[in-house]
XYZ file of N, CA and C in Angstrom:
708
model
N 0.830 -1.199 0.000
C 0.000 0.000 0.000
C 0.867 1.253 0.000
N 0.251 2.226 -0.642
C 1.200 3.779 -0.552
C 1.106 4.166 1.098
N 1.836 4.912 1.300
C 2.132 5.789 2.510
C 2.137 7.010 2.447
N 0.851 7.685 2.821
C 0.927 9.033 3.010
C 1.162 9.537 4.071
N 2.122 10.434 4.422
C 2.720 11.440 5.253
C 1.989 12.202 5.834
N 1.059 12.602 6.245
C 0.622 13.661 6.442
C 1.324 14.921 7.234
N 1.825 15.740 6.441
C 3.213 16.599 7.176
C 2.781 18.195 7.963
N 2.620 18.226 9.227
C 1.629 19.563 9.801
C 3.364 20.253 9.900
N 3.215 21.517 10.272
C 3.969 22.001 10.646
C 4.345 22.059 12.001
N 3.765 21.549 13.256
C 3.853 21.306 14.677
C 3.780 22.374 15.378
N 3.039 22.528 16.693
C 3.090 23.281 17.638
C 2.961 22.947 19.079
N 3.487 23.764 19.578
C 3.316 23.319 21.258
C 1.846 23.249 21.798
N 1.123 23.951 21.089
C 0.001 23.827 21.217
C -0.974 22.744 21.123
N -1.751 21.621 21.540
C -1.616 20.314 21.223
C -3.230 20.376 20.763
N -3.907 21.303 20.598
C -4.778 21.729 19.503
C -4.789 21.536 18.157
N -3.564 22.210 17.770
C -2.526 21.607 16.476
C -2.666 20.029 15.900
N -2.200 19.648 16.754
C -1.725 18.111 16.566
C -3.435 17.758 16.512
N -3.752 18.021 17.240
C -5.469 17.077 17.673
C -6.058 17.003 16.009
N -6.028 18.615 15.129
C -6.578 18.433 14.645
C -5.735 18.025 12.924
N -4.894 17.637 13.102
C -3.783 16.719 12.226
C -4.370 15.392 11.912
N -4.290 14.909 13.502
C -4.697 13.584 13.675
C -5.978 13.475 13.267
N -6.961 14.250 13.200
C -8.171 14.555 12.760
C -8.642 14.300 11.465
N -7.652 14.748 10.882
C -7.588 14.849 9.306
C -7.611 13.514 9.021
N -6.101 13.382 9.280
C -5.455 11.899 9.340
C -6.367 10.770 9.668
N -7.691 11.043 10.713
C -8.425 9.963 10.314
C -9.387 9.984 9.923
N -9.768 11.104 9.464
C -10.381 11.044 8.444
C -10.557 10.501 6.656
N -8.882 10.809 6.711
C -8.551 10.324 5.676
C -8.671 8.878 5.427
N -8.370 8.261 6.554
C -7.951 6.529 6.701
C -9.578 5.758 6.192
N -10.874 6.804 6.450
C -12.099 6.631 6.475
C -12.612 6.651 5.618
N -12.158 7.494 4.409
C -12.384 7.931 3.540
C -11.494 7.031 1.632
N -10.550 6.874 2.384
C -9.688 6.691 1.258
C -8.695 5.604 1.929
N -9.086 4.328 1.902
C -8.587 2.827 2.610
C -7.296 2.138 1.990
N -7.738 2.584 0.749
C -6.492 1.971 0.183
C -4.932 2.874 0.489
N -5.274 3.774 1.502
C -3.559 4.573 1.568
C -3.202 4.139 3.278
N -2.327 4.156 3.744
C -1.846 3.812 4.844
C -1.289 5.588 4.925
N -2.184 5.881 6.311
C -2.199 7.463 6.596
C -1.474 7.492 8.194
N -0.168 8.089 8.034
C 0.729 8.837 9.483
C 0.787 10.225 9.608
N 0.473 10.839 10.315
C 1.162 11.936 11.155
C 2.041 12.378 10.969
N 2.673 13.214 10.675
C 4.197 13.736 11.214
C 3.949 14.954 10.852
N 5.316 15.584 11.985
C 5.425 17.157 12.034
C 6.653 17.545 11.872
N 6.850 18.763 11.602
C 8.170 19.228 11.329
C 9.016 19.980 12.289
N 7.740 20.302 13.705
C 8.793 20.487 14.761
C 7.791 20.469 16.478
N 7.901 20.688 17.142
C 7.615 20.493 18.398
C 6.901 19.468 18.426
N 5.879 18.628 17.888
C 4.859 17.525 18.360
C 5.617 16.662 17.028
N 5.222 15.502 18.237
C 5.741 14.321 17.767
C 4.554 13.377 17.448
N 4.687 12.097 16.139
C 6.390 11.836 15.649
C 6.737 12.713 14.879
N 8.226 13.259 14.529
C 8.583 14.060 13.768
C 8.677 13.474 12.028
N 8.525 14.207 11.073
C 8.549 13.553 9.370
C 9.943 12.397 9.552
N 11.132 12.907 10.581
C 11.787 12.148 10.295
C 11.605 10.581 10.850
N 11.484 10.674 11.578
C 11.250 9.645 12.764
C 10.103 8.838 11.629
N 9.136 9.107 11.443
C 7.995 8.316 10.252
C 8.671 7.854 8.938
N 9.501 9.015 8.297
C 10.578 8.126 7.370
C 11.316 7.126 7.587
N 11.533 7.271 8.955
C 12.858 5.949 9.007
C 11.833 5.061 9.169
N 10.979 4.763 9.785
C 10.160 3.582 10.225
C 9.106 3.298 9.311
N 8.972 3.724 7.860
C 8.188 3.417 7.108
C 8.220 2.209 6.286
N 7.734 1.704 5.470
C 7.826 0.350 5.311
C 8.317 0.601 4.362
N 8.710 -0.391 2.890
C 9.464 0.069 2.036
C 8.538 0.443 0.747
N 7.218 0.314 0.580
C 6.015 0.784 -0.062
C 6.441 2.145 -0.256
N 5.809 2.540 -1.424
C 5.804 3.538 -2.175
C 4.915 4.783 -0.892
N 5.709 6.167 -0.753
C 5.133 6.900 -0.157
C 5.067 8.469 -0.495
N 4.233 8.788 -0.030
C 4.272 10.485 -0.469
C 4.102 11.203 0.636
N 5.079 12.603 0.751
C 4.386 13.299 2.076
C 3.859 14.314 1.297
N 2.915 14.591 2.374
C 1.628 15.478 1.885
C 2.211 16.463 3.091
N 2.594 17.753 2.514
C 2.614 18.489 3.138
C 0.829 19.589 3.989
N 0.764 19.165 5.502
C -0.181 19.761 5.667
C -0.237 21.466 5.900
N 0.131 22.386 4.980
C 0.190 23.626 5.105
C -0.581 24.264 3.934
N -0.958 25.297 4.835
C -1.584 26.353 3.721
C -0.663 26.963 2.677
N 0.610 27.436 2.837
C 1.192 28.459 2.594
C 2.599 27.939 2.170
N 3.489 27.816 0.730
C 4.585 27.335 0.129
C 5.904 28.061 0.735
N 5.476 28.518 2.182
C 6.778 28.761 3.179
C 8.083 27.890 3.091
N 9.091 28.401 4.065
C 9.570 27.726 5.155
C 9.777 26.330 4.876
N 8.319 25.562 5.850
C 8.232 24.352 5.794
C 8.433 23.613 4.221
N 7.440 24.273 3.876
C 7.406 23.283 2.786
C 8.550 23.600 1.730
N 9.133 24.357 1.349
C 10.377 24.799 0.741
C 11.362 24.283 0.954
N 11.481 24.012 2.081
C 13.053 24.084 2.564
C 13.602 22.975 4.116
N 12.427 23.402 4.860
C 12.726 21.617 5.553
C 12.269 20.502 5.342
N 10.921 20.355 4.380
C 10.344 18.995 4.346
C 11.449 18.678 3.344
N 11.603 19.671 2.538
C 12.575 18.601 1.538
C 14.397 18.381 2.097
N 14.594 19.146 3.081
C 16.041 19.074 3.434
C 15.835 17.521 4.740
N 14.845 17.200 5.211
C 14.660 16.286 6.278
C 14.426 14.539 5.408
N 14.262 15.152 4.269
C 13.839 13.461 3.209
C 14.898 13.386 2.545
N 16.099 14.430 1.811
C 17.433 14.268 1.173
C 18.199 13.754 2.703
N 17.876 14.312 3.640
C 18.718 13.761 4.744
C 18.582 12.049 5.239
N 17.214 11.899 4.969
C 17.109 10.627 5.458
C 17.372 9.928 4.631
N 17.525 9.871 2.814
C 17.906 8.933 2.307
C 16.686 8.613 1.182
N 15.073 9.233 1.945
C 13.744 8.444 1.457
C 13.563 8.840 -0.115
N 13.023 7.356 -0.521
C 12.390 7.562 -2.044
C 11.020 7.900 -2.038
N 10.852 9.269 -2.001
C 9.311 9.781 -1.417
C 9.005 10.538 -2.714
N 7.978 10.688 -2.991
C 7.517 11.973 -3.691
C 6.961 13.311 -2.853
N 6.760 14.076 -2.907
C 6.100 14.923 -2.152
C 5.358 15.653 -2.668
N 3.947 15.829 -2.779
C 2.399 16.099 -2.859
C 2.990 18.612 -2.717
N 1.789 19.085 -3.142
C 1.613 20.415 -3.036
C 1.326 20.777 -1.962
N 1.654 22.293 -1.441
C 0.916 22.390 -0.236
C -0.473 22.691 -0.584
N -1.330 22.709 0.328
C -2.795 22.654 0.235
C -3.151 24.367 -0.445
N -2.255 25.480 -0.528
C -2.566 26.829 -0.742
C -4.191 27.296 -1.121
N -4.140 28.049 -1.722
C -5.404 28.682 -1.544
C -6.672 28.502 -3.096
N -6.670 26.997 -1.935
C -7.995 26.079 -3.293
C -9.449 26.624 -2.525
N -10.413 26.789 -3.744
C -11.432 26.970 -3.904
C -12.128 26.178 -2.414
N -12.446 25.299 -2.039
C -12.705 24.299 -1.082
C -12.274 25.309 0.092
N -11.121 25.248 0.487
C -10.553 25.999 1.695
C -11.273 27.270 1.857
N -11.616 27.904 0.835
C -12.198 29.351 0.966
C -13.463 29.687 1.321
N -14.229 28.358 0.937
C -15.544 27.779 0.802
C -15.823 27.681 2.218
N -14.695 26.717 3.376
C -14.651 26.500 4.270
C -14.837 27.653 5.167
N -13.759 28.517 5.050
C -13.335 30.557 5.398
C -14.764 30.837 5.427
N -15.816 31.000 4.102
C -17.029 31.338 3.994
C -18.026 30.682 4.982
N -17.738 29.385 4.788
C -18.710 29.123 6.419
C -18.351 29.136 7.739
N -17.000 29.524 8.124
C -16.472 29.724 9.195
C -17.438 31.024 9.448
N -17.469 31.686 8.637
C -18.447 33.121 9.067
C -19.067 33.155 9.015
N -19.796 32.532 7.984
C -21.187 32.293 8.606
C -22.048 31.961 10.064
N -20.874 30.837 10.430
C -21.647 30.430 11.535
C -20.456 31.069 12.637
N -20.504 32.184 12.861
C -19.929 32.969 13.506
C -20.946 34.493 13.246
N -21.346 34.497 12.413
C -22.628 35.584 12.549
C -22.717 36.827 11.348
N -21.692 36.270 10.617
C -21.683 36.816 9.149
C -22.751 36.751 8.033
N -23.327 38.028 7.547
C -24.068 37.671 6.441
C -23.693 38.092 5.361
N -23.509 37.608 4.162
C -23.134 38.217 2.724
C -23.993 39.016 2.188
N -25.272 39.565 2.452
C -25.688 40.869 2.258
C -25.475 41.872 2.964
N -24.615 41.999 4.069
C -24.738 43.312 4.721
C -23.133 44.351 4.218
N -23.906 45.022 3.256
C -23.316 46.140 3.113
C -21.932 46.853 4.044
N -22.207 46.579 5.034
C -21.171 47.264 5.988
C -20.256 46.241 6.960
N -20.511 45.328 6.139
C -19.381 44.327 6.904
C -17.896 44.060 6.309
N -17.120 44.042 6.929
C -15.663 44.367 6.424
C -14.735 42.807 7.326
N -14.156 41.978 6.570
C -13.769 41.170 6.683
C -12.065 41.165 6.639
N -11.472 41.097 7.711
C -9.723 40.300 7.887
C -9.690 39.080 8.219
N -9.049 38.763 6.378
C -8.213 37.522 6.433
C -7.335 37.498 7.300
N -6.561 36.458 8.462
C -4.994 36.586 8.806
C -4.679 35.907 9.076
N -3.865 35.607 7.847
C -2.702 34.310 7.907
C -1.361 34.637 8.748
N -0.515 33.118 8.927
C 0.467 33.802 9.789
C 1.795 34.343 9.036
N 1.346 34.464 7.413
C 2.711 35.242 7.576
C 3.877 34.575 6.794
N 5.003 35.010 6.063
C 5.955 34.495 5.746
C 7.493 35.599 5.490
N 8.267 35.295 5.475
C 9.606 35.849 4.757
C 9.453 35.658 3.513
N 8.684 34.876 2.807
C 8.661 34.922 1.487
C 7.660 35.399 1.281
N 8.393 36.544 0.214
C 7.078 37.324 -0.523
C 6.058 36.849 -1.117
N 6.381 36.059 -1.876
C 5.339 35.606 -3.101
C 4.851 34.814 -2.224
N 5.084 33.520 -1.428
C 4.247 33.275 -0.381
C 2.640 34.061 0.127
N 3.491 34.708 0.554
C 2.307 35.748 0.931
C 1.534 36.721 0.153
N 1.809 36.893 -0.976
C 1.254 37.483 -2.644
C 0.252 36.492 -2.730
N 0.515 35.186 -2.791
C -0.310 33.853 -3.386
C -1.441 33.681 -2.151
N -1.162 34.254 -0.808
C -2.222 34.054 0.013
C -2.979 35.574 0.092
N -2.584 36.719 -0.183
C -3.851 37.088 -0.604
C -4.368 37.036 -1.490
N -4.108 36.529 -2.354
C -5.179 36.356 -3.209
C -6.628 35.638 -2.695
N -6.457 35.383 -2.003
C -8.253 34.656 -0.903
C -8.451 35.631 -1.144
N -8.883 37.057 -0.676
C -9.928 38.214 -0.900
C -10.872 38.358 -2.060
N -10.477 37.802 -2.801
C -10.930 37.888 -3.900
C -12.361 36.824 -4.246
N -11.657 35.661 -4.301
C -12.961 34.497 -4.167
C -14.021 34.759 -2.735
N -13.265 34.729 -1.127
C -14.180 35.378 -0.389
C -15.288 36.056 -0.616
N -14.681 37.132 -0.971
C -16.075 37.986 -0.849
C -16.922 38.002 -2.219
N -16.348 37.212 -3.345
C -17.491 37.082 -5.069
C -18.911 36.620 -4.327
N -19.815 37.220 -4.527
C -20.740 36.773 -4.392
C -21.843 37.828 -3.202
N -20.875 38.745 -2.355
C -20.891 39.636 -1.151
C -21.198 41.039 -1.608
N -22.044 41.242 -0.168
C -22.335 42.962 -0.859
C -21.405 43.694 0.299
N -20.080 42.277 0.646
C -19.432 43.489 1.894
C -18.758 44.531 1.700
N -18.427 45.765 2.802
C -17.569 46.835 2.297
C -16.329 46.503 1.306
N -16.108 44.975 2.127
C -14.152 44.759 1.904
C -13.769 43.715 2.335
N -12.726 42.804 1.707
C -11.972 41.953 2.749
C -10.916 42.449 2.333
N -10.352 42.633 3.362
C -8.060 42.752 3.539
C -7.550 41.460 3.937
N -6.626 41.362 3.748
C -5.909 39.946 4.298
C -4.703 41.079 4.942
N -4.623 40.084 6.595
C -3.140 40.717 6.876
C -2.520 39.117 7.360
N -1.394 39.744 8.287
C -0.562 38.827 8.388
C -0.189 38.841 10.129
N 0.376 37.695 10.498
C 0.344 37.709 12.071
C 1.532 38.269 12.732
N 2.863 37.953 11.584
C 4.228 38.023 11.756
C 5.204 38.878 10.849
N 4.042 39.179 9.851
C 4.992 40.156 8.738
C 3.217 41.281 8.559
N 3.714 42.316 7.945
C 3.225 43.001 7.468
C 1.858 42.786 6.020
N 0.817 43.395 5.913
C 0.502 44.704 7.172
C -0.273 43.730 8.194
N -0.539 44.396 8.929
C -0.689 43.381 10.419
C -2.219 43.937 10.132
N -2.906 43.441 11.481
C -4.210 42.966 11.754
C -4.997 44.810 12.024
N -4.121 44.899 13.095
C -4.879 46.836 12.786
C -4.452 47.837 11.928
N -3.576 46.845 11.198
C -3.588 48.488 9.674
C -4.872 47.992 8.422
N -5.205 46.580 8.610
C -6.434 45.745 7.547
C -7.614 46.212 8.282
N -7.864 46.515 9.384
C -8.984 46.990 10.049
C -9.218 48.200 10.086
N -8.407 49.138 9.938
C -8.342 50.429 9.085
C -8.300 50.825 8.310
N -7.841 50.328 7.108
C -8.526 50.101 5.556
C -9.942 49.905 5.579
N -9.795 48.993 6.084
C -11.489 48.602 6.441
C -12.672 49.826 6.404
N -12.135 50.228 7.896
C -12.933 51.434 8.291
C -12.856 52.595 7.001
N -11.807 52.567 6.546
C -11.906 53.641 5.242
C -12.315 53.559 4.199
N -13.364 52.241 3.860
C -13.615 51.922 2.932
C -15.373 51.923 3.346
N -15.606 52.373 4.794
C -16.962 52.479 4.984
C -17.503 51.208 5.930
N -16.648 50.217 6.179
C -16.828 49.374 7.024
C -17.188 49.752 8.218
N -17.982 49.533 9.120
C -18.837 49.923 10.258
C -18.679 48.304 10.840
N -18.813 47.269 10.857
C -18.923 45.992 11.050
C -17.674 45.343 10.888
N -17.069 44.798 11.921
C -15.864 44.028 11.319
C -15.825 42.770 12.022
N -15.303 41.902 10.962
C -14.976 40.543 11.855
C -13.392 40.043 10.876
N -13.531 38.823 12.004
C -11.605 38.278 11.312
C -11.723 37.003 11.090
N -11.321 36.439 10.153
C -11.205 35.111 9.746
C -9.898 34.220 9.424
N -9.406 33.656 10.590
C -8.398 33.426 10.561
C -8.011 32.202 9.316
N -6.710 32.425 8.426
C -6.582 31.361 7.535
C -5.618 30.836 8.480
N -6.108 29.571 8.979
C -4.955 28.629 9.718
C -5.838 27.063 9.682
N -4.932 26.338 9.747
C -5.930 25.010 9.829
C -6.301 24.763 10.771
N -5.997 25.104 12.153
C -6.378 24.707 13.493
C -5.789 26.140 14.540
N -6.547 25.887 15.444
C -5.903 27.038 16.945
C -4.446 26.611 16.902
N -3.588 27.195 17.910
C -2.743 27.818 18.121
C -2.220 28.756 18.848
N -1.148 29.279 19.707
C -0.944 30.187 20.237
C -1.170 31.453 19.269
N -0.631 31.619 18.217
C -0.869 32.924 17.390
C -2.080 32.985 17.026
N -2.996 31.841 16.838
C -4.660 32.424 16.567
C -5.380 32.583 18.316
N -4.457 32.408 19.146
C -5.184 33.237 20.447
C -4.382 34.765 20.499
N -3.201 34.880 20.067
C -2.973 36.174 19.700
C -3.877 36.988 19.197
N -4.322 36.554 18.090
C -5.391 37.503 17.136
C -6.398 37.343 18.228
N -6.978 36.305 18.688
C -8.403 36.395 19.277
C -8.232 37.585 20.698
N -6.844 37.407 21.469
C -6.682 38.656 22.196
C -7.077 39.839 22.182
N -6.504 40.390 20.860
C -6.920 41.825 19.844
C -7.923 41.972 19.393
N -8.599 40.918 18.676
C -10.346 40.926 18.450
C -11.200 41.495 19.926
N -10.675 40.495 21.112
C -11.662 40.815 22.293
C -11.683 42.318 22.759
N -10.347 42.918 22.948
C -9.976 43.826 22.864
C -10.286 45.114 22.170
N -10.557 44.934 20.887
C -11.311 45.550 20.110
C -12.434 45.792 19.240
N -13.316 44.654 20.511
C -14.856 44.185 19.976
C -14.958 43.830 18.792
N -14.113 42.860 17.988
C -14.469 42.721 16.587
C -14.691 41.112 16.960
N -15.647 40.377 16.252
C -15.859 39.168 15.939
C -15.028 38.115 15.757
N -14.604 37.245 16.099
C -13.700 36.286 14.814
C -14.363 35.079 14.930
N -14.085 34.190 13.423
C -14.464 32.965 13.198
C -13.566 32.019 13.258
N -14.484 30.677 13.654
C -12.821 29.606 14.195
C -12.057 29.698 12.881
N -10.785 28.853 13.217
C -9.857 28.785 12.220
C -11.133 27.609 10.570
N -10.054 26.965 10.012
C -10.313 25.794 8.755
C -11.076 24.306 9.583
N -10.043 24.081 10.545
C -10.131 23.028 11.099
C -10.564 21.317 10.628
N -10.911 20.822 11.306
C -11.292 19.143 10.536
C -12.627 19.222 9.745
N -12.139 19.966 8.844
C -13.571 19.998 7.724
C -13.455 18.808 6.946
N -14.301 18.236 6.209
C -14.379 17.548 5.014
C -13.827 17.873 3.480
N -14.177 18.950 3.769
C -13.542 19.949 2.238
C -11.923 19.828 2.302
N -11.556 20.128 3.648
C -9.858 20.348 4.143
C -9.589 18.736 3.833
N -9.607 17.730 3.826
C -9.597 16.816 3.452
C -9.603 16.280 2.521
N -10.482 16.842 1.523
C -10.910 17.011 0.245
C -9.371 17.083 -0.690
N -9.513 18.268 0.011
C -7.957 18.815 -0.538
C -6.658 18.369 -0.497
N -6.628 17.931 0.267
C -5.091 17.048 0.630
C -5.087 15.672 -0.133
N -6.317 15.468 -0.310
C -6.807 13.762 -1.532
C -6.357 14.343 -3.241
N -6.696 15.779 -3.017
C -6.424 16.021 -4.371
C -4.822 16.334 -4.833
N -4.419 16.741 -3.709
C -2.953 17.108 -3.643
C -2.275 15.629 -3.746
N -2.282 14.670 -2.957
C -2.297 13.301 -3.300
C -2.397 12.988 -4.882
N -3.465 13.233 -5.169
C -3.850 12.681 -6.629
C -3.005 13.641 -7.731
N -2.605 15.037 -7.301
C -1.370 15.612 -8.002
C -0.158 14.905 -8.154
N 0.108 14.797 -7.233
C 1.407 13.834 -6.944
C 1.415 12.398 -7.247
N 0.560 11.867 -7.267
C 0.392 10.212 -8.004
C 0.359 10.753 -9.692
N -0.628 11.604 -9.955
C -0.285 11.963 -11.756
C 0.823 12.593 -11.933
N 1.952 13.013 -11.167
C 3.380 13.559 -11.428
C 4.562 12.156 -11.651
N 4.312 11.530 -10.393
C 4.596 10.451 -10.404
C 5.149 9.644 -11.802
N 3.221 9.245 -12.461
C 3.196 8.590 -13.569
C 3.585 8.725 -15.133
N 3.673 10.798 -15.066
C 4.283 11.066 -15.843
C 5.601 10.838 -16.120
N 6.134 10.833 -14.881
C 8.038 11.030 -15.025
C 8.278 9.119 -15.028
N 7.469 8.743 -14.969
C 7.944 6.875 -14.480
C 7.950 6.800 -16.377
């Protein structure tokens, strides 16, 4: 059987992990024929490496679980699999598919959002990267978000780079926004999405949970899978 990876980025936060494992069995539920692990790339364990060495010798792919073609997925998932030796392929990160946004859209909903009200003004906030285009490619969510909306606006900011959460909420306001809420792009809680929720309470604005163990989020990582099995078959 193949071996999919499922690769989170890890946090101390064990929220994180919960909802990894979440995925992960979801996936196993969904799609039988793959043999589905865990791994992270740093604080929660097992780590990608630790799952490479102990994998069987079956054909495997890690699926990177991230929103965002950072960091992780750039530069340690692939420096931790040249290190170990593994004949892996490795799958896309999940970035900013139709499905995920879909998800964003009902996060607000059921948080108290309506797509007719005129004066509602929406922050995206992701956490952020050193890489530009990274973060170019994640706002682009504003766009699909709100098609369909009679809201003032959505901004996307960022948690760790620029523009941050109260310069998008001031755009906001200058664009006629009276109503604001925040929609965090993350797959699960976290210390930095209680950061934002700090500043929300703080400044009476709304927020909606993160992505979390959706079906759609799942969705997506099958398709990223199925990228990587048709990459696969081309180059074989």
């Amino acid at each position: 059987m193949t071996t999919l990876v499922l690769t989170a980025h890890g946090s101390r936060d064990p929220r994180s992990a919960a909802n990894t494992h979440a995925i992960a069995g979801h996936l196993r539920r969904v799609a039988p024929e793959f043999t589905v692990r865990a791994a992270f790339c740093e604080h929660s364990t097992p780590s990608l490496r630790d799952v490479l060495d102990t994998s069987s010798s079956g054909p495997t792919i890690v699926v990177p679980f991230l929103l965002a073609s950072a960091y992780h997925a750039r530069i340690d998932i692939p420096g931790v699999i040249a290190q170990c030796g593994a004949a892996v392929q490795v799958a896309p990160t999940l970035g900013e598919d139709d499905r995920l946004v879909q998800v964003l859209g009902e996060r607000l909903t059921a948080a108290g959002a309506s797509r007719f009200d005129p004066e509602l003004g929406v922050v995206v906030v992701a956490v952020g990267s050193s890489h530009a285009a990274a973060n170019a490619r994640t706002a682009r969510v504003a766009t699909p978000l709100s098609r369909g909306t009679r809201w003032a606006g959505v901004e996307v900011a960022f948690a760790t780079q620029g523009p941050s959460v109260p310069e998008a909420v001031e755009r906001l306001k200058a664009r006629g926004a009276t109503r604001l809420m925040i929609a965090p792009w993350f797959l699960a809680h976290g210390r930095i999405t209680d950061g934002i929720a700090a500043y929300a309470q703080r400044a009476g604005i709304a927020m909606a949970e993160p992505l979390g163990a959706h079906r759609l989020v799942a969705a997506t990582v099958l398709d990223r899978v199925e990228a990587a099995l048709n990459a696969g078959h081309a180059a074989a």
